Amino acid sequence: MTAIVDPDRLLAALEQASGTADADAVEIALLGKAGEYTRFAGGRVHQPQDVTETQFTVRALVDGHAARAATGVLGGLETAVARAAELARSVARSAGRPGAASIAEPAEAPKLDLWHEDTVAFDAGARAGLAAFTMGEAERAGGHAAGMFGRAVTQLAVVNSAGVAHHTLATEAIGSLTATVDEGTSHWIDLHRSAAALAAEESVRRTVREAVAGRGRGPLPDGHHTVVLGPQAAGELLGFLEAFGFSGELAAAGVGLVANRAGEKVASALVTVADDATAPYGLPIGFDLEGTPKSRVPLLSAGVVGAAVTDLASARALGTAPTGHAHVAREEPPSPVAANIVLSPGEHTEEELIAGVERGVYVQRFWYTRLVDRVAGTITGVSRDGCFLIENGRLAAPVAGARFTHSVLDLLATVDGVGRTVRSQPVMNVWNGAVSAPALRGHGFRFGAAS
């Protein structure tokens, strides 16, 4: 595993290209990722895949108006700079008055330990061996396994005409698995900068055991239930927090929690969630594609509504300092994005959380989740895979997936137990994005058709 573009050559090329722009200011960022993935199913490794992605984004400013261009290759950078500058001049002429766009000023980014040699060692041979172990565990249980193990290197660099020059390299390891034994299924996913942190063999054994226990699933009765959400289910719900008003754009528009309920307690005192670039979980990285150092942004602090994540534009609209969350997704306009959401762990094992429930439901994960009501924090979706009734503090009969429509905020207000083991999962369409959570216990979660 090496850098996608040689760092010494890269920074020099970015600085040279930024100096060629016929514009008041220019910012250039490289977003690069080179991944190697070993997929397996049907008793064999299949579709091994190496993927390298590079995107150079250019933002040029003329009279306070900004325009963007992009290229996938270093050799196309000067053309992209010229195109961005031309577009910015055109926007400025059309506007007829100065704009307010800006670039970041030089500032030191946090120094993070993002390179792990155990991930470097997680090569094709190691991944194939782990896949063989996984399929063997499932076969010995009378079932089969399908999934993927992978490693990647992420490279982010930002240079601008104000003197910002940041560069970082980060490793990434990921594992995912669906084990099936008869009609019983169980799913696991985790990612980390360190391959060892996945605890892959232990996770595989647990997932297969849960698939065996999931045979003979029955329907889950409609109604309001005490629930213990596994880390995957908890993380899926937390991924919606930004949509409830923790985005700088929403806050500046007067929409959602930060704009209307900042400082108000909306969740249990056990619930502390932050977008934290310095956390030992998920996919931390020290600065954003505008070159702004990332800061820890408290979303919920002991249940109290905190702040929004911002880029330069949304911070200016709010009158605050930018938090380093500029982001450009495929086929979407630039916007601030929470990219490393973390629910602080508690003191309990999952078994201890379950032991505190007389009657309830254990939910392994949710899928097909969608936003229903931004203000109320309501989403809809389906539970899936290793889900069980809880009776007298123990897992009992397995249950099939069930539809739910419920307010995430309402559930977080009832939390009376948080687990201590954190797992992470990627966030769809967010570059280098992850959400990390332990298990949690809450009450009154409604399964069944929406009322």
Coordinates of C-alpha atoms in Angstrom, one line a residue:
M1 CA 0.0 0.0 0.0
T2 CA 1.4 3.3 -1.1
A3 CA 0.3 6.9 -1.8
I4 CA -1.9 7.2 -4.9
V5 CA 0.1 10.2 -6.0
D6 CA 3.6 10.8 -4.7
P7 CA 3.2 13.3 -1.8
D8 CA 6.3 15.4 -2.7
R9 CA 5.3 15.6 -6.4
L10 CA 1.7 16.2 -5.5
L11 CA 2.0 19.3 -3.3
A12 CA 4.5 20.9 -5.7
A13 CA 2.1 20.2 -8.6
L14 CA -0.9 21.6 -6.7
E15 CA 1.0 24.8 -5.7
Q16 CA 2.2 25.3 -9.3
A17 CA -1.3 24.9 -10.7
S18 CA -2.8 27.2 -8.2
G19 CA -0.4 29.9 -9.3
T20 CA -1.6 29.7 -12.9
A21 CA -5.2 30.8 -12.3
D22 CA -6.5 34.0 -13.7
A23 CA -8.6 34.5 -10.6
D24 CA -8.4 36.3 -7.2
A25 CA -7.9 33.1 -5.3
V26 CA -7.9 29.4 -6.0
E27 CA -8.2 26.2 -4.0
I28 CA -7.3 22.7 -5.2
A29 CA -8.0 19.4 -3.4
L30 CA -7.2 15.8 -4.2
L31 CA -9.6 13.2 -3.0
G32 CA -8.1 9.8 -3.6
K33 CA -8.7 6.2 -2.6
A34 CA -7.2 2.9 -3.7
G35 CA -9.0 -0.1 -2.4
E36 CA -8.5 -3.9 -2.7
Y37 CA -11.5 -6.1 -2.0
T38 CA -11.9 -9.9 -1.6
R39 CA -15.5 -11.0 -2.1
F40 CA -16.7 -14.5 -1.3
A41 CA -19.9 -16.5 -1.7
G42 CA -21.0 -20.0 -2.7
G43 CA -18.0 -21.6 -1.0
R44 CA -15.4 -19.7 -3.0
V45 CA -13.7 -16.3 -3.4
H46 CA -15.1 -14.5 -6.4
Q47 CA -14.9 -11.0 -8.0
P48 CA -11.7 -9.9 -6.3
Q49 CA -11.4 -6.2 -7.2
D50 CA -8.9 -3.4 -7.0
V51 CA -10.4 0.1 -7.4
T52 CA -8.4 3.4 -7.6
E53 CA -10.3 6.7 -7.6
T54 CA -8.8 10.1 -7.9
Q55 CA -10.6 13.4 -8.1
F56 CA -8.9 16.8 -8.3
T57 CA -11.4 19.5 -7.4
V58 CA -10.7 23.2 -8.2
R59 CA -12.5 26.2 -6.8
A60 CA -11.7 29.6 -8.2
L61 CA -12.8 33.0 -6.8
V62 CA -13.4 36.2 -8.7
D63 CA -14.8 39.2 -7.0
G64 CA -16.2 37.0 -4.2
H65 CA -17.9 34.6 -6.6
A66 CA -16.8 31.0 -6.8
A67 CA -17.0 28.3 -9.5
R68 CA -15.7 24.7 -9.7
A69 CA -14.1 22.4 -12.1
A70 CA -12.7 18.9 -11.7
T71 CA -10.4 16.3 -13.3
G72 CA -9.5 12.8 -12.6
V73 CA -5.8 13.0 -13.5
L74 CA -2.9 15.2 -12.3
G75 CA -2.1 16.0 -16.0
G76 CA -5.5 17.7 -16.4
L77 CA -5.1 20.0 -13.5
E78 CA -4.0 23.2 -15.3
T79 CA -6.9 22.8 -17.7
A80 CA -9.3 22.4 -14.7
V81 CA -7.9 25.5 -13.0
A82 CA -8.3 27.6 -16.2
R83 CA -11.9 26.3 -16.6
A84 CA -12.8 27.1 -13.0
A85 CA -11.3 30.6 -13.3
E86 CA -13.2 31.2 -16.5
L87 CA -16.5 30.1 -14.9
A88 CA -15.9 32.3 -11.9
R89 CA -15.2 35.4 -14.1
S90 CA -18.5 34.6 -15.9
V91 CA -20.4 34.4 -12.7
A92 CA -18.9 37.6 -11.4
R93 CA -19.8 39.5 -14.6
S94 CA -23.4 38.1 -14.5
A95 CA -23.8 39.0 -10.8
G96 CA -22.7 42.7 -11.3
R97 CA -21.8 43.0 -7.6
P98 CA -19.3 41.4 -5.2
G99 CA -20.0 38.0 -3.7
A100 CA -19.0 36.6 -0.3
A101 CA -17.2 33.4 -1.2
S102 CA -13.8 32.9 0.5
I103 CA -11.0 30.4 0.9
A104 CA -9.5 29.0 4.1
E105 CA -6.6 30.7 5.9
P106 CA -3.6 28.6 7.0
A107 CA -4.1 26.8 10.3
E108 CA -2.6 23.7 11.8
A109 CA -4.6 20.5 11.4
P110 CA -4.8 17.9 14.2
K111 CA -2.1 15.3 14.1
L112 CA -3.8 11.9 13.9
D113 CA -2.5 8.3 13.8
L114 CA -4.1 7.2 10.6
W115 CA -1.6 4.7 9.2
H116 CA -1.6 1.2 10.5
E117 CA 0.9 -1.5 9.5
D118 CA -1.6 -4.3 10.4
T119 CA -3.8 -2.9 7.6
V120 CA -0.8 -2.9 5.2
A121 CA -0.4 -6.6 6.1
F122 CA -4.1 -7.3 5.4
D123 CA -3.2 -8.3 1.8
A124 CA -4.9 -10.6 -0.7
G125 CA -3.4 -13.7 0.9
A126 CA -4.6 -12.7 4.4
R127 CA -8.0 -11.7 3.1
A128 CA -8.4 -15.0 1.2
G129 CA -7.4 -17.0 4.2
L130 CA -10.0 -15.1 6.3
A131 CA -12.7 -15.7 3.7
A132 CA -11.9 -19.5 3.7
F133 CA -12.1 -19.5 7.5
T134 CA -15.5 -17.7 7.3
M135 CA -17.0 -20.0 4.7
G136 CA -15.7 -23.0 6.7
E137 CA -17.4 -21.8 9.9
A138 CA -20.7 -21.4 8.1
E139 CA -20.4 -24.7 6.4
R140 CA -19.7 -26.5 9.7
A141 CA -22.9 -25.0 11.1
G142 CA -24.9 -26.3 8.1
G143 CA -25.1 -23.0 6.2
H144 CA -23.2 -20.7 4.0
A145 CA -21.6 -17.2 4.1
A146 CA -21.2 -14.3 1.7
G147 CA -19.4 -11.1 2.2
M148 CA -16.2 -9.1 1.7
F149 CA -12.9 -8.2 3.3
G150 CA -11.0 -5.2 2.1
R151 CA -8.3 -2.7 2.7
A152 CA -7.7 0.8 1.2
V153 CA -5.4 3.8 1.4
T154 CA -7.1 7.2 1.4
Q155 CA -5.2 10.3 0.3
L156 CA -6.4 13.9 0.9
A157 CA -4.4 17.0 -0.1
V158 CA -5.5 20.6 -0.2
V159 CA -3.5 23.7 -1.4
N160 CA -4.8 27.2 -1.8
S161 CA -3.5 30.6 -2.8
A162 CA -3.6 31.8 0.8
G163 CA -0.9 29.4 1.8
V164 CA -2.8 26.4 3.0
A165 CA -1.0 23.2 2.2
H166 CA -2.3 20.0 3.9
H167 CA -1.7 16.4 3.1
T168 CA -2.5 13.1 4.7
L169 CA -2.5 9.3 4.1
A170 CA -4.8 7.0 5.9
T171 CA -5.3 3.2 5.9
E172 CA -8.8 1.6 6.0
A173 CA -9.9 -1.9 6.7
I174 CA -13.4 -3.3 6.3
G175 CA -15.2 -6.5 6.8
S176 CA -18.8 -7.5 6.1
L177 CA -20.6 -10.8 6.3
T178 CA -24.1 -12.4 5.9
A179 CA -24.3 -15.9 7.4
T180 CA -27.3 -18.0 6.5
V181 CA -28.3 -21.3 8.2
D182 CA -31.6 -22.6 6.9
E183 CA -33.9 -19.5 7.1
G184 CA -31.8 -18.0 10.0
T185 CA -29.6 -15.1 9.0
S186 CA -27.2 -12.8 10.7
H187 CA -25.2 -9.8 9.4
W188 CA -21.9 -8.1 10.5
I189 CA -20.1 -5.1 9.3
D190 CA -17.2 -3.1 10.7
L191 CA -14.5 -0.7 9.5
H192 CA -11.5 0.9 11.1
R193 CA -8.2 2.4 10.2
S194 CA -6.7 -0.7 11.8
A195 CA -7.4 -4.2 10.5
A196 CA -6.8 -5.8 13.9
A197 CA -9.5 -3.6 15.4
L198 CA -12.1 -5.5 13.4
A199 CA -11.6 -8.6 15.5
A200 CA -12.6 -10.5 12.4
E201 CA -12.4 -14.1 13.5
E202 CA -14.3 -13.5 16.7
S203 CA -16.9 -11.5 14.7
V204 CA -17.3 -14.3 12.2
R205 CA -17.9 -16.9 14.9
R206 CA -20.5 -14.7 16.6
T207 CA -22.3 -14.0 13.3
V208 CA -22.6 -17.7 12.5
R209 CA -23.9 -18.5 16.0
E210 CA -26.5 -15.8 15.6
A211 CA -27.6 -17.3 12.2
V212 CA -28.0 -20.7 13.8
A213 CA -30.1 -19.2 16.6
G214 CA -32.2 -17.4 14.1
R215 CA -33.8 -20.5 12.6
G216 CA -37.6 -20.8 13.0
R217 CA -38.4 -17.1 13.0
G218 CA -41.9 -16.0 13.7
P219 CA -43.7 -12.7 13.2
L220 CA -43.1 -9.8 15.5
P221 CA -46.4 -8.5 17.0
D222 CA -47.3 -4.9 16.1
G223 CA -47.0 -2.5 19.0
H224 CA -44.6 -0.5 21.2
H225 CA -41.6 -2.5 22.4
T226 CA -38.6 -2.1 24.7
V227 CA -35.7 -2.6 22.4
V228 CA -32.0 -3.4 22.6
L229 CA -30.5 -2.1 19.4
G230 CA -27.2 -3.7 18.3
P231 CA -24.4 -1.4 17.2
Q232 CA -25.5 -1.7 13.5
A233 CA -29.1 -0.7 14.3
A234 CA -28.0 2.1 16.6
G235 CA -25.6 3.4 14.0
E236 CA -28.2 3.4 11.3
L237 CA -30.5 5.6 13.4
L238 CA -27.7 8.0 14.3
G239 CA -26.9 8.5 10.6
F240 CA -30.1 10.5 10.4
L241 CA -29.2 13.1 13.0
E242 CA -27.6 15.5 10.5
A243 CA -30.9 15.6 8.6
F244 CA -32.7 16.7 11.8
G245 CA -30.9 20.0 11.7
F246 CA -27.2 19.5 12.5
S247 CA -26.1 20.6 9.0
G248 CA -24.9 24.2 8.8
E249 CA -27.1 24.7 5.7
L250 CA -30.2 23.7 7.6
A251 CA -29.2 25.7 10.7
A252 CA -28.6 28.8 8.5
A253 CA -32.0 28.3 6.9
G254 CA -33.7 28.2 10.4
V255 CA -34.6 24.5 10.0
G256 CA -34.2 21.8 12.6
L257 CA -32.8 21.3 16.0
V258 CA -29.7 23.6 16.1
A259 CA -31.7 26.5 14.7
N260 CA -34.7 26.1 17.0
R261 CA -33.8 24.0 20.0
A262 CA -30.1 24.6 20.7
G263 CA -29.3 24.1 24.4
E264 CA -32.5 22.1 24.9
K265 CA -32.5 18.6 26.2
V266 CA -34.1 16.3 23.6
A267 CA -32.5 12.9 24.5
S268 CA -31.4 10.9 27.5
A269 CA -28.4 12.1 29.5
L270 CA -26.7 8.9 28.5
V271 CA -26.7 10.0 24.8
T272 CA -23.6 12.0 23.7
V273 CA -23.0 12.1 20.0
A274 CA -20.4 14.1 18.2
D275 CA -18.9 14.4 14.7
D276 CA -15.4 13.8 15.9
A277 CA -12.4 13.7 13.6
T278 CA -10.1 12.8 16.5
A279 CA -12.1 9.8 17.7
P280 CA -10.4 6.3 17.7
Y281 CA -13.4 4.9 15.8
G282 CA -14.7 5.1 12.2
L283 CA -12.7 7.0 9.6
P284 CA -11.2 10.1 11.2
I285 CA -9.2 12.6 9.1
G286 CA -7.8 15.9 10.1
F287 CA -9.1 18.5 7.6
D288 CA -11.7 19.0 4.9
L289 CA -11.5 19.6 1.1
E290 CA -11.4 23.4 1.7
G291 CA -8.3 23.0 3.9
T292 CA -10.1 23.8 7.1
P293 CA -8.9 21.8 10.1
K294 CA -11.6 19.6 11.5
S295 CA -12.9 20.2 15.0
R296 CA -15.0 18.0 17.3
V297 CA -18.6 19.1 16.9
P298 CA -21.0 18.2 19.7
L299 CA -24.3 17.2 18.3
L300 CA -25.9 16.0 21.5
S301 CA -24.1 16.4 24.8
A302 CA -25.7 14.4 27.5
G303 CA -28.9 14.7 25.5
V304 CA -28.6 18.5 25.0
V305 CA -28.7 19.9 21.4
G306 CA -25.3 21.3 20.5
A307 CA -23.9 22.7 17.2
A308 CA -24.0 22.2 13.5
V309 CA -21.2 21.0 11.2
T310 CA -20.2 23.8 8.8
D311 CA -18.1 24.6 5.8
L312 CA -16.9 28.1 4.9
A313 CA -20.2 29.2 3.3
S314 CA -22.5 27.9 6.0
A315 CA -20.3 29.2 8.8
R316 CA -20.3 32.6 7.3
A317 CA -24.1 32.5 7.1
L318 CA -24.3 31.5 10.8
G319 CA -21.6 34.0 11.9
T320 CA -19.5 31.2 13.4
A321 CA -16.1 29.6 12.7
P322 CA -16.1 26.8 10.1
T323 CA -15.8 23.3 11.7
G324 CA -14.0 21.7 8.7
H325 CA -16.9 19.7 7.2
A326 CA -16.9 20.8 3.5
H327 CA -17.9 18.0 1.2
V328 CA -18.7 17.3 -2.4
A329 CA -20.7 14.1 -3.2
R330 CA -21.3 12.6 -6.6
E331 CA -24.0 14.5 -8.5
E332 CA -24.8 16.7 -5.5
P333 CA -23.9 20.4 -4.8
P334 CA -21.2 21.1 -2.2
S335 CA -22.5 21.1 1.4
P336 CA -21.3 20.6 4.9
V337 CA -21.5 16.9 6.0
A338 CA -21.0 15.1 9.3
A339 CA -18.5 12.5 8.2
N340 CA -17.4 10.7 11.4
I341 CA -20.4 10.5 13.8
V342 CA -19.7 8.8 17.1
L343 CA -22.0 7.8 19.9
S344 CA -19.9 7.8 23.1
P345 CA -19.8 4.3 24.6
G346 CA -21.3 3.4 28.0
E347 CA -20.5 0.8 30.6
H348 CA -22.5 -2.2 29.7
T349 CA -22.1 -5.3 27.6
E350 CA -24.9 -6.2 25.2
E351 CA -25.7 -9.1 27.5
E352 CA -26.1 -6.7 30.4
L353 CA -28.4 -4.5 28.4
I354 CA -30.6 -7.5 27.5
A355 CA -30.6 -8.8 31.0
G356 CA -32.4 -5.6 32.1
V357 CA -35.4 -6.3 29.9
E358 CA -38.3 -8.4 31.0
R359 CA -40.1 -8.4 27.7
G360 CA -38.7 -6.7 24.5
V361 CA -37.0 -7.1 21.2
Y362 CA -33.3 -7.3 20.2
V363 CA -32.7 -5.7 16.8
Q364 CA -29.5 -6.5 14.9
R365 CA -29.9 -4.0 12.1
F366 CA -32.3 -1.9 10.0
W367 CA -32.4 -1.4 6.3
Y368 CA -34.3 0.5 3.6
T369 CA -34.5 3.4 6.1
R370 CA -35.9 6.7 4.9
L371 CA -36.6 10.1 6.4
V372 CA -40.3 10.8 7.0
D373 CA -40.4 14.0 9.1
R374 CA -37.4 16.2 9.6
V375 CA -38.9 18.2 12.4
A376 CA -40.1 15.3 14.5
G377 CA -37.1 13.2 13.6
T378 CA -39.2 10.4 12.2
I379 CA -37.9 7.7 9.9
T380 CA -39.3 4.5 8.4
G381 CA -37.6 1.2 7.6
V382 CA -37.4 -2.5 8.3
S383 CA -35.6 -4.6 10.9
R384 CA -33.5 -7.4 9.4
D385 CA -31.4 -10.5 10.1
G386 CA -30.6 -11.5 13.7
C387 CA -33.6 -10.2 15.6
F388 CA -35.0 -11.9 18.7
L389 CA -37.7 -11.5 21.4
I390 CA -36.3 -10.8 24.8
E391 CA -38.0 -12.6 27.7
N392 CA -36.9 -12.4 31.3
G393 CA -33.5 -10.9 30.5
R394 CA -32.6 -13.5 27.8
L395 CA -32.8 -13.8 24.0
A396 CA -35.8 -16.0 23.2
A397 CA -37.5 -16.8 19.9
P398 CA -36.2 -15.3 16.7
V399 CA -38.4 -12.9 14.9
A400 CA -38.7 -12.0 11.2
G401 CA -38.1 -8.5 9.9
A402 CA -40.8 -5.9 10.7
R403 CA -41.8 -2.5 9.4
F404 CA -41.4 0.5 11.7
T405 CA -42.1 4.2 11.6
H406 CA -40.8 6.0 14.6
S407 CA -39.1 9.2 15.8
V408 CA -35.4 8.7 16.4
L409 CA -35.5 11.6 18.9
D410 CA -38.4 9.9 20.8
L411 CA -36.3 6.7 21.1
L412 CA -33.2 8.6 22.2
A413 CA -35.2 10.3 24.9
T414 CA -35.9 6.9 26.5
V415 CA -32.4 5.4 26.4
D416 CA -31.5 4.0 29.8
G417 CA -28.5 1.9 28.8
V418 CA -25.5 2.2 26.4
G419 CA -23.1 -0.5 25.4
R420 CA -19.3 -0.3 25.7
T421 CA -18.3 -2.0 22.4
V422 CA -18.3 0.3 19.4
R423 CA -18.7 -0.8 15.8
S424 CA -18.5 1.4 12.7
Q425 CA -20.2 1.3 9.3
P426 CA -19.8 3.5 6.2
V427 CA -22.2 6.3 5.3
M428 CA -23.6 6.1 1.8
N429 CA -22.5 8.8 -0.7
V430 CA -20.2 10.4 1.9
W431 CA -16.5 10.4 1.0
N432 CA -14.5 8.9 3.9
G433 CA -17.8 8.8 5.9
A434 CA -18.6 6.6 8.9
V435 CA -21.0 6.3 11.8
S436 CA -19.9 4.5 14.9
A437 CA -22.0 3.3 17.8
P438 CA -22.3 0.8 20.6
A439 CA -25.6 -1.0 21.5
L440 CA -28.3 0.9 23.3
R441 CA -31.5 0.2 25.2
G442 CA -34.7 2.2 24.8
H443 CA -38.4 2.0 25.2
G444 CA -41.7 2.4 23.3
F445 CA -40.3 1.7 19.8
R446 CA -43.2 1.0 17.5
F447 CA -43.2 -1.8 15.0
G448 CA -46.1 -2.2 12.6
A449 CA -47.9 -0.1 10.1
A450 CA -47.7 3.7 10.6
S451 CA -50.6 5.0 12.7

